[in-house]
Coordinates of N, CA and C and ligand atoms in Angstrom, one line a residue:
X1340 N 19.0 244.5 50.9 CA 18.5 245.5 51.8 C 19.6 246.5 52.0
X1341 N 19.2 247.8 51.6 CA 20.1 248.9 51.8 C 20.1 249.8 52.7
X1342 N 20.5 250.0 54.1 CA 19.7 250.9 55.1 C 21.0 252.2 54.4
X1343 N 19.9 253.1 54.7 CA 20.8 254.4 54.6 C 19.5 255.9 55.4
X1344 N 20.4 256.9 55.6 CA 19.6 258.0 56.3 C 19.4 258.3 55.2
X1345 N 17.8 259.6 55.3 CA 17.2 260.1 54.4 C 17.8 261.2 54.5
X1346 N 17.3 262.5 53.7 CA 17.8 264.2 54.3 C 18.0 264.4 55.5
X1347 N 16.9 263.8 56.2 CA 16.2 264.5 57.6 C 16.9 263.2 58.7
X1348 N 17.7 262.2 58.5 CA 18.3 261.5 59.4 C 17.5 260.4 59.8
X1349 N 16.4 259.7 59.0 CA 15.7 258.8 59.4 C 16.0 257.4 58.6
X1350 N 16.0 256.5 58.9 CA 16.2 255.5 58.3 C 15.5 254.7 57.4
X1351 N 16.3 255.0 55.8 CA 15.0 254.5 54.9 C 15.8 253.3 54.6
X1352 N 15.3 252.2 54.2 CA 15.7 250.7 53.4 C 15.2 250.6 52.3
X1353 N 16.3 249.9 51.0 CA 15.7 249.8 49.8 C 16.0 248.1 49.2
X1354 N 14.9 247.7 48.8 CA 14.8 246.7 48.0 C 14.9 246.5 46.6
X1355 N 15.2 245.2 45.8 CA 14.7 245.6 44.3 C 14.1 246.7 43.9
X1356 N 12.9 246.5 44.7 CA 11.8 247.0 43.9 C 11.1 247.7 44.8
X1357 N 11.5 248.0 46.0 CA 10.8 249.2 47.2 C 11.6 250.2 47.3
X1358 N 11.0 251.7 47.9 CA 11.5 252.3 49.1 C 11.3 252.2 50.1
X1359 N 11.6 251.6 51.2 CA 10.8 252.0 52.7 C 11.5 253.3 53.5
X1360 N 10.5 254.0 53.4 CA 11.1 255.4 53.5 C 9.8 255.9 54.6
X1361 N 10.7 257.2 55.3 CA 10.0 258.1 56.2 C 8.6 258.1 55.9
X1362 N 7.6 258.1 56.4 CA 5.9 259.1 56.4 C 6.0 260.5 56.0
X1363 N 5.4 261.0 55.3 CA 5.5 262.3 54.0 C 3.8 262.8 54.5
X1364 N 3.9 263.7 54.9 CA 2.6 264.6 55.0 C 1.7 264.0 53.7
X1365 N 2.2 264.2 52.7 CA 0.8 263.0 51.3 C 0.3 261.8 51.4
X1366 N 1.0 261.2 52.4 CA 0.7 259.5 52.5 C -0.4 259.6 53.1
X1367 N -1.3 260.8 54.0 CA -2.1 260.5 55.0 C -3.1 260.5 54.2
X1368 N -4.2 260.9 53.0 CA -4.4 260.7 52.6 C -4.9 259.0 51.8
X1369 N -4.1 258.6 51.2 CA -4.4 257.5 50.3 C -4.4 256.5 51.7
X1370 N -3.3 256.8 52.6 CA -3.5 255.6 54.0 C -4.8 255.7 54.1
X1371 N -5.2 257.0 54.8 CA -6.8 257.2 55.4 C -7.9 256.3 54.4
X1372 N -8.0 256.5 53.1 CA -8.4 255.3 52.2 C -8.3 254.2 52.1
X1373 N -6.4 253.4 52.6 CA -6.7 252.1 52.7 C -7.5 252.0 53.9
X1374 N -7.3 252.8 55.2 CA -7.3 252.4 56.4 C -9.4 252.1 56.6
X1375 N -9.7 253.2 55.9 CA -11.5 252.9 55.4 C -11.9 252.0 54.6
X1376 N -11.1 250.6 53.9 CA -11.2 250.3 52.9 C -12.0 249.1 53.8
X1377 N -13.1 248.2 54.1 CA -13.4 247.2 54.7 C -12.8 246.0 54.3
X1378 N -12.2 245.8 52.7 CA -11.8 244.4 52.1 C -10.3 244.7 53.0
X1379 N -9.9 245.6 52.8 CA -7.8 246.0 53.7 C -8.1 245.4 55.6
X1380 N -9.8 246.2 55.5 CA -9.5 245.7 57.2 C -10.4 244.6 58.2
X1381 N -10.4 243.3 56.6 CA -11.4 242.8 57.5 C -11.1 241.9 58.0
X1382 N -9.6 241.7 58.8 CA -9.6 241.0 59.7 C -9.0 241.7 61.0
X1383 N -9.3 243.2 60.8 CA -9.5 244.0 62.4 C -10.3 244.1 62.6
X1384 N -10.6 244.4 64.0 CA -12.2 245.1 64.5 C -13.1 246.0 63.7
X1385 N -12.3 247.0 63.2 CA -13.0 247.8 62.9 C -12.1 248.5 61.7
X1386 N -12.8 249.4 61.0 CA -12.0 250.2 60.0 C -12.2 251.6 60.7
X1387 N -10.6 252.3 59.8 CA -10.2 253.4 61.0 C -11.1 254.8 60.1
X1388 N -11.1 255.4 60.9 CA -12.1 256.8 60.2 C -10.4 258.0 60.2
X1389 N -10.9 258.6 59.5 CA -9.6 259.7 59.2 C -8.7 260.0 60.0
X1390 N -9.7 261.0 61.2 CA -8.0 261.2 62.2 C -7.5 260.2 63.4
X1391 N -8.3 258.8 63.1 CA -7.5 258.1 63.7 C -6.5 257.9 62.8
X1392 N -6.7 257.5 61.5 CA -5.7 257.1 60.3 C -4.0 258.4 60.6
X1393 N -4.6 259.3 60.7 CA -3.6 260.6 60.7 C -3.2 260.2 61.7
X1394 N -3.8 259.9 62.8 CA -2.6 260.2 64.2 C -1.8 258.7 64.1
X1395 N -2.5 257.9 63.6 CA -1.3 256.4 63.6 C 0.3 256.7 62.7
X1396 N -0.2 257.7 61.9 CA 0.8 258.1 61.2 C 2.0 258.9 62.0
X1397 N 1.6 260.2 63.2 CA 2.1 260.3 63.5 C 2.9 259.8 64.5
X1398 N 1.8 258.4 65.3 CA 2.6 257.9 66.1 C 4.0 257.0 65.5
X1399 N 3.9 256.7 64.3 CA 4.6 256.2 63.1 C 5.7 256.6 63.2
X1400 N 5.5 258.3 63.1 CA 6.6 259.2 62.3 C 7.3 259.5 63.7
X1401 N 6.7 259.5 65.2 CA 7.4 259.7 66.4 C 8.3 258.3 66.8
X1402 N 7.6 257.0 66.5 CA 8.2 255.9 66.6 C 9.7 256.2 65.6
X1403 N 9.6 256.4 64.2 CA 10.6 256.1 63.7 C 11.7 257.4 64.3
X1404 N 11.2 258.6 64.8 CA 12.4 259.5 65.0 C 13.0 259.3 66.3
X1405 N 12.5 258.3 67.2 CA 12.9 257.6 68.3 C 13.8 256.5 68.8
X1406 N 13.3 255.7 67.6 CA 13.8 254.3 67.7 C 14.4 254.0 66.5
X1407 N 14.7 254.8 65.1 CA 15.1 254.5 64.4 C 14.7 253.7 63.3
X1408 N 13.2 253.2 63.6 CA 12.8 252.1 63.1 C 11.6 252.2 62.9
X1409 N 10.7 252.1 62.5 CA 9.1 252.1 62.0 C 8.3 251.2 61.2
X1410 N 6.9 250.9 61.1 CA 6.6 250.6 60.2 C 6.6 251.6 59.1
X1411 N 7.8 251.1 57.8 CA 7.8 252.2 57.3 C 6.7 252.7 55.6
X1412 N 6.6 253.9 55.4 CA 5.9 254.0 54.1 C 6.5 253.6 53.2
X1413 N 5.4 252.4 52.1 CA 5.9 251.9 50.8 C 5.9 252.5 49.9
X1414 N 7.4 252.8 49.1 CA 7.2 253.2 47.2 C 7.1 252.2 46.8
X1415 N 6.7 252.7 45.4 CA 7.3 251.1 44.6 C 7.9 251.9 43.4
X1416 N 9.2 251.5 43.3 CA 10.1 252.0 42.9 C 9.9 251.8 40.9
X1417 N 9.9 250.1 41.0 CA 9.7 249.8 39.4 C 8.9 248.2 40.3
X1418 N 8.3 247.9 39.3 CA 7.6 246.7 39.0 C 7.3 246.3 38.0
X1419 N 6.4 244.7 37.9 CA 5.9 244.8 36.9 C 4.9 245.5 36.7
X1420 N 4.1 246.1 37.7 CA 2.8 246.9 37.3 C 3.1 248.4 37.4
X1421 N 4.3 248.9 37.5 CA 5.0 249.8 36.9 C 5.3 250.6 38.6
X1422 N 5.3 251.8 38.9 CA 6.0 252.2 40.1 C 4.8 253.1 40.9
X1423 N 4.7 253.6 41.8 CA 3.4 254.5 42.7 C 4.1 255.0 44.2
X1424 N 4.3 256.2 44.6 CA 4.4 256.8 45.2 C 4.0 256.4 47.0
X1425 N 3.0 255.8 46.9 CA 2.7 255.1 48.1 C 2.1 254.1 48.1
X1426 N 2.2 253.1 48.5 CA 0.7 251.7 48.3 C 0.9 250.7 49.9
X1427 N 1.3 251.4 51.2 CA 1.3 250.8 52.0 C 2.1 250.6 53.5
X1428 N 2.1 249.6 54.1 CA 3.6 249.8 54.6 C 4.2 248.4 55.1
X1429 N 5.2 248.3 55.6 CA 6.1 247.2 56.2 C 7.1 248.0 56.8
X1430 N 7.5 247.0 58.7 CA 8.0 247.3 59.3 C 7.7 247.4 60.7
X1431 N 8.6 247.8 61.6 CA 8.9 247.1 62.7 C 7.8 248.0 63.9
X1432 N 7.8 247.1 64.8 CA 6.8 248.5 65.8 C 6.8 247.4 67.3
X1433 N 6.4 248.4 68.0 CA 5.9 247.9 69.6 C 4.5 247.6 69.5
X1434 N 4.3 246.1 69.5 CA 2.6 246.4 70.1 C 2.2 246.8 71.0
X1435 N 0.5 247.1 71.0 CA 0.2 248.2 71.9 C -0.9 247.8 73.0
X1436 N -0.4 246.6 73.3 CA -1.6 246.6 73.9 C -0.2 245.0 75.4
X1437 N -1.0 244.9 76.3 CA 0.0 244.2 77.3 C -0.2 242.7 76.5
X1438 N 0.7 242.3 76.6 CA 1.9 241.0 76.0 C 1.3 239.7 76.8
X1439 N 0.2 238.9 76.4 CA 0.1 237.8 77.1 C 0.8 236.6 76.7
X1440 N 1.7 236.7 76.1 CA 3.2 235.6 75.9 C 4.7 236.6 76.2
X1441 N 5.4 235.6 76.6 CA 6.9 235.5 76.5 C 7.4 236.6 75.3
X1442 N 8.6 237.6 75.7 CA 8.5 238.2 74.8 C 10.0 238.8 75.5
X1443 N 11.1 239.3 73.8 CA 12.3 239.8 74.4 C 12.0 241.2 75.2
X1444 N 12.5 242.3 75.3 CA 12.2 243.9 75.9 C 12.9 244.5 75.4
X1445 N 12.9 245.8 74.1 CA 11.3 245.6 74.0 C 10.5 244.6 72.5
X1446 N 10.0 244.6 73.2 CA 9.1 243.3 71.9 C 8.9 244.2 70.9
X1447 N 9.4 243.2 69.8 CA 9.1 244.2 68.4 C 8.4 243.3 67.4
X1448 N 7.8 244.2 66.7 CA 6.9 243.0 65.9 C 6.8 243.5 64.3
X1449 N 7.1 242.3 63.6 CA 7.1 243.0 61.7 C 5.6 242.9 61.3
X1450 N 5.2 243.7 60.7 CA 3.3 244.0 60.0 C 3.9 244.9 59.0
X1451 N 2.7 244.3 58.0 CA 2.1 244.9 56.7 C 0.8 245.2 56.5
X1452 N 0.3 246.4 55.9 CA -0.6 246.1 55.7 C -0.4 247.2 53.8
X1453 N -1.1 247.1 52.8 CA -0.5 247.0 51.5 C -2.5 247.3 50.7
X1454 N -2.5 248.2 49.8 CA -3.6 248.5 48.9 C -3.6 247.4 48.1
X1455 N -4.9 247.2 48.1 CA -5.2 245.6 47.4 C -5.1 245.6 45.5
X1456 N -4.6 247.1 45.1 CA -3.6 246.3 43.7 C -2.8 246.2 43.4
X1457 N -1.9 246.1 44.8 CA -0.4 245.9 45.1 C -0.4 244.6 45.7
X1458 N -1.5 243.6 45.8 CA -1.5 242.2 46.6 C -1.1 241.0 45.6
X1459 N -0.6 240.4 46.3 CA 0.0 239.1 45.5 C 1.0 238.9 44.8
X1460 N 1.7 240.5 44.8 CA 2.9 240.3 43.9 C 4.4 240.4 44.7
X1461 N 4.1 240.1 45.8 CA 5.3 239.3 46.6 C 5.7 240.1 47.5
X1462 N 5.1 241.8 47.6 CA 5.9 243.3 48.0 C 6.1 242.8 49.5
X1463 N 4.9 242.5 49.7 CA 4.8 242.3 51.6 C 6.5 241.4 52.2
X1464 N 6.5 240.5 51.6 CA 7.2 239.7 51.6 C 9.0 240.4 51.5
X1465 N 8.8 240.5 50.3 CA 9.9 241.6 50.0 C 10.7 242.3 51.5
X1466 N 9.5 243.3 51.3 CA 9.7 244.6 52.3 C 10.0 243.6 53.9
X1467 N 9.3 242.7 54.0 CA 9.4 242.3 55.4 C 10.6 241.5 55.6
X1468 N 10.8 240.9 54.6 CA 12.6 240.5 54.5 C 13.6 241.6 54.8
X1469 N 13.2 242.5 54.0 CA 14.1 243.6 54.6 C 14.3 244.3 55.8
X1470 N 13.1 244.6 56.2 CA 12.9 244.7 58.1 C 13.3 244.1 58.5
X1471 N 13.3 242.5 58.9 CA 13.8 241.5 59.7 C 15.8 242.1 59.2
X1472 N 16.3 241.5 58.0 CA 17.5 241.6 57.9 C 17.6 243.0 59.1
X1473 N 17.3 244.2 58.2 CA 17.5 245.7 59.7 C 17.8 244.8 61.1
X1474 N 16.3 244.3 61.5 CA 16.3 244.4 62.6 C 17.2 243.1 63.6
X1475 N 17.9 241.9 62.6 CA 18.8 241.4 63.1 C 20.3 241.9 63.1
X1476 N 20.8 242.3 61.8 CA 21.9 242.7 61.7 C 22.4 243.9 62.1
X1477 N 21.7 244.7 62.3 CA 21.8 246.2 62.2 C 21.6 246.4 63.5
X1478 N 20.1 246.3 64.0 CA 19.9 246.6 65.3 C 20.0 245.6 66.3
X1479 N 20.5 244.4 66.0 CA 20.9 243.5 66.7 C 19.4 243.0 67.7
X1480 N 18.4 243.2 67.3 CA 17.6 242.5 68.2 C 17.3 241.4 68.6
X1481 N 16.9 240.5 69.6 CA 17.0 238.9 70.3 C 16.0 238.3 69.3
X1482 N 14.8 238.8 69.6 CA 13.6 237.9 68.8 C 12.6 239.3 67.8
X1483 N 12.2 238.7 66.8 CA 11.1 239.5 66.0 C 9.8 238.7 66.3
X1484 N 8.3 238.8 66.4 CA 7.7 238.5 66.5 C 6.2 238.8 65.4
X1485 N 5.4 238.4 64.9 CA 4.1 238.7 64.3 C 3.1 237.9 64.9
X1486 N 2.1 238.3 64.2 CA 0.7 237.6 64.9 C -0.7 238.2 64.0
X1487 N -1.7 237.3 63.7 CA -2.3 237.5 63.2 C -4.0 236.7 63.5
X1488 N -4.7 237.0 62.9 CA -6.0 235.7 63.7 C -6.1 234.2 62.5
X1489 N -6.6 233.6 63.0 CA -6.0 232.5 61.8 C -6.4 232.5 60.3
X1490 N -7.5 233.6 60.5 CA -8.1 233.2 59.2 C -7.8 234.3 58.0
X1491 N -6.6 235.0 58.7 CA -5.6 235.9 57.6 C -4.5 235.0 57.2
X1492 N -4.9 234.0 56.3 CA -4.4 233.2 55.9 C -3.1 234.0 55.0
X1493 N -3.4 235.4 54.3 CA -2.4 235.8 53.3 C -1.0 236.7 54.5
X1494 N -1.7 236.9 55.7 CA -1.1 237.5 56.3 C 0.0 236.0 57.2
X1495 N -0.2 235.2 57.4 CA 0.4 234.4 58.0 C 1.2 233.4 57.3
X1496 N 1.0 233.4 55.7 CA 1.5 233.1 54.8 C 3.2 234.1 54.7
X1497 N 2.9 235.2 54.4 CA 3.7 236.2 54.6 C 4.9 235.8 56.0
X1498 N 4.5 235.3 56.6 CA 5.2 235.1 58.1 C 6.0 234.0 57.6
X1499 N 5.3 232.8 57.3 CA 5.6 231.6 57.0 C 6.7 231.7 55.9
X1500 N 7.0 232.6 54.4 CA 7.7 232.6 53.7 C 8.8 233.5 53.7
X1501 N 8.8 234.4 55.1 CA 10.0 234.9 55.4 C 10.9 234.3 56.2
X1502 N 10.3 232.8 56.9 CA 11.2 231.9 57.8 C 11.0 232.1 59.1
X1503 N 9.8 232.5 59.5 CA 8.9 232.8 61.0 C 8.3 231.2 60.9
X1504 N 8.6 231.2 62.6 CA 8.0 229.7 62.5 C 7.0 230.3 63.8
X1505 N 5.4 228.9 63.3 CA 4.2 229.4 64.6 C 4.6 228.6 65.7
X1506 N 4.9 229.9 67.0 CA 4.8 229.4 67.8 C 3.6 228.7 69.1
X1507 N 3.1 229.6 69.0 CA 1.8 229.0 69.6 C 0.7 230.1 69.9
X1508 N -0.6 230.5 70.3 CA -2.0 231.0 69.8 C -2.1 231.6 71.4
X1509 N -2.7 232.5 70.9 CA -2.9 233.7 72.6 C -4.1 234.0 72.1
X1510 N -4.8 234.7 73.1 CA -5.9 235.6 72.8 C -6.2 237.2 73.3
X1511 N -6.3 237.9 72.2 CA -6.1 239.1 71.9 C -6.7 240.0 73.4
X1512 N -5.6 240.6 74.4 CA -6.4 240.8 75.6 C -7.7 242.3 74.9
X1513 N -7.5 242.5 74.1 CA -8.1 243.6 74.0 C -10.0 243.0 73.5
X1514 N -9.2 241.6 72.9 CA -10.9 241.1 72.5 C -11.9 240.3 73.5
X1515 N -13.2 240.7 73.2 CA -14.3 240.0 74.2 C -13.9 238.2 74.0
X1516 N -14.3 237.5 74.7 CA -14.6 235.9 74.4 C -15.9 235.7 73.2
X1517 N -16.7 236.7 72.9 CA -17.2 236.3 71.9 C -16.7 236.9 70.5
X1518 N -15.8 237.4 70.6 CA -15.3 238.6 69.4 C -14.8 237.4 68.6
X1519 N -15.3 237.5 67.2 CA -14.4 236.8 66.4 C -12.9 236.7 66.3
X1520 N -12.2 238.1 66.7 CA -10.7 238.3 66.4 C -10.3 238.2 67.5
X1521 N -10.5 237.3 68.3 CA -10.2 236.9 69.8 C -8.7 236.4 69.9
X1522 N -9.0 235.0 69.2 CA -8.1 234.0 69.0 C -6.7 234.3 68.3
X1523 N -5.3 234.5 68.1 CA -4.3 234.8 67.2 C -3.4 233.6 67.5
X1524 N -3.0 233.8 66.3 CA -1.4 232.7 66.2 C -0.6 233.8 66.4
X1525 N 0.4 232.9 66.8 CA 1.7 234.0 67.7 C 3.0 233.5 66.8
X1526 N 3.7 234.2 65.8 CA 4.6 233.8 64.9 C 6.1 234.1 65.2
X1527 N 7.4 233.8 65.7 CA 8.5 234.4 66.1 C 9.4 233.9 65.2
X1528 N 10.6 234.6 65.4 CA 11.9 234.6 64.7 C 13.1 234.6 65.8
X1529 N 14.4 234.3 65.3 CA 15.5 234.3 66.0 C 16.4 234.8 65.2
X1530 N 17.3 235.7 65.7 CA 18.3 235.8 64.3 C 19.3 234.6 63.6
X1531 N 19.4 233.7 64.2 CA 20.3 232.7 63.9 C 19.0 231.7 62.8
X1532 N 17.9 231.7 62.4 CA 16.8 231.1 62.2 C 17.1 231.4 60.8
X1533 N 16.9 230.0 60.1 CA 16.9 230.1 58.5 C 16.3 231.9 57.4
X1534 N 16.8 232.1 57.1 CA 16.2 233.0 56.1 C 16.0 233.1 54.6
X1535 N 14.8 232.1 54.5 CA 14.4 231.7 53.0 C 14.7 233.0 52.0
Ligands
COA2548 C1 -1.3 240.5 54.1 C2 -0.8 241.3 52.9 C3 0.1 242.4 53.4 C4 -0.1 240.4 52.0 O1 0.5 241.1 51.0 P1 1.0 240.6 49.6 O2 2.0 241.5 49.0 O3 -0.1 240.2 48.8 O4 1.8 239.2 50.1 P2 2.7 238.4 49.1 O5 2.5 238.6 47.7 O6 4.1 238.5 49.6 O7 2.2 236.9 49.4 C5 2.5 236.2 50.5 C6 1.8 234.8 50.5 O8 0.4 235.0 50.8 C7 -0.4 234.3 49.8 N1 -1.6 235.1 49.7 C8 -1.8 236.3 49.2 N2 -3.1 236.7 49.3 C9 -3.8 235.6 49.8 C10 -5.1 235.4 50.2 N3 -6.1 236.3 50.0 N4 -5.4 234.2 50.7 C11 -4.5 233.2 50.9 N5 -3.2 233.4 50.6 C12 -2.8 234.6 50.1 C13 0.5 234.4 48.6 O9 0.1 233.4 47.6 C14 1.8 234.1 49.2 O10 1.9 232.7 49.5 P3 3.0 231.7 49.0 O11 4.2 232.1 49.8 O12 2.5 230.4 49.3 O13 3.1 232.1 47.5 C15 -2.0 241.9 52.2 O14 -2.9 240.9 51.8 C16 -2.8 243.0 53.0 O15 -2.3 244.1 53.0 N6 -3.9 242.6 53.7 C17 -4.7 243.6 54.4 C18 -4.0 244.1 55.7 C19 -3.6 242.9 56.6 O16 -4.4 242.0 56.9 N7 -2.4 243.0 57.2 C20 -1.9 242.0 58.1 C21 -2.4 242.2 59.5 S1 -1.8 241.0 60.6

């Protein structure tokens, strides 16, 4: 993991095989596509229609000129399925909704979410390695946290092989008691915590 500023002073990190770099006025686009995609969002509520997609972006691009830190936009630099311009993101963020568990201040939380023919080839994982290192070494933060509903199995896998251990299951205040995506596992880190 390589943190360095971009032109514009933002903080991009590089992996083997990633950039995690700033939000680019072109990303809104192909995002707005994953973000409509139903197989990308079907373990949210709902799938996002365009200018929600655009303004998450900018809340993105205001989070990262703030706090230094963002979920940030994926390149892929080389691979085996060769390189692309954008296919997603990884990185750090505030959740947005009030905190029904224990949590450092301010609570920060690693997510991915990645175009499904960029899945399976480890990126998520990659890139989230990289944010956690940032956000222990660099920014010194107490705890990292994730969270997912149980039956995003690829998403909590991802948790599981960066050295997040489950701590225990909340329920999403934002969902009804009959809502399927009610229920979440609640995943944390420590910076002293193994890093497979
Ligand atoms: C979750 C997501 C980012 C994973 O990306 P990825 O690059 O494919 O993840 P990785 O290749 O690093 O794989 C991580 C693990 O998940 C497993 N996995 C991948 N897809 C899976 C699936 N559909 N079902 C079960 N396990 C799966 C991999 O085998 C791997 O497990 P391993 O450590 O046992 O080998 C991707 O599936 C995605 O973008 N999903 C839609 C958005 C989303 O749900 N985001 C998370 C919201 S909490």
């Amino acid at each position: 993991m390589e943190p360095q500023d971009d032109s514009t002073g933002l903080t991009e990190l590089r992996t083997p095989r990633l950039l995690m770099r700033a939000w680019r006025e072109e990303d809104k686009k192909p995002f707005a596509a994953m973000n409509a995609d139903p197989q990308v969002m079907q373990y949210f509520p709902e799938v996002l229609q365009e200018p929600e997609s655009d303004a998450l972006v900018e809340r993105l691009r205001d989070q990262h000129a703030q706090y230094g830190y963002t979920v940030w936009a994926l390149q892929v630099l080389e691979s085996e399925h060769g390189s692309a311009d954008f296919v997603g993101f990884t990185g750090l963020s505030h959740p947005s909704f009030d905190l029904p568990f224990e949590h450092s201040e301010p609570c920060v939380e690693v997510g991915w979410r990645l175009s499904p023919p960029w899945w399976g080839m480890g990126l998520a994982s990659e890139a989230a390695r990289a944010a956690i290192t940032y956000g222990f070494d660099v920014l010194c933060l107490e705890e990292i946290v994730s969270f997912t509903t149980p039956s995003n199995e690829a998403s909590w896998r991802v948790m599981e092989r960066i050295g997040m251990h489950r701590a225990e299951e909340f329920d999403h205040p934002r969902a009804q008691a009959w809502d399927w995506w009610q229920r979440h596992l609640l995943y944390r880190m420590s910076p002293n915590d193994p890093r497979p």
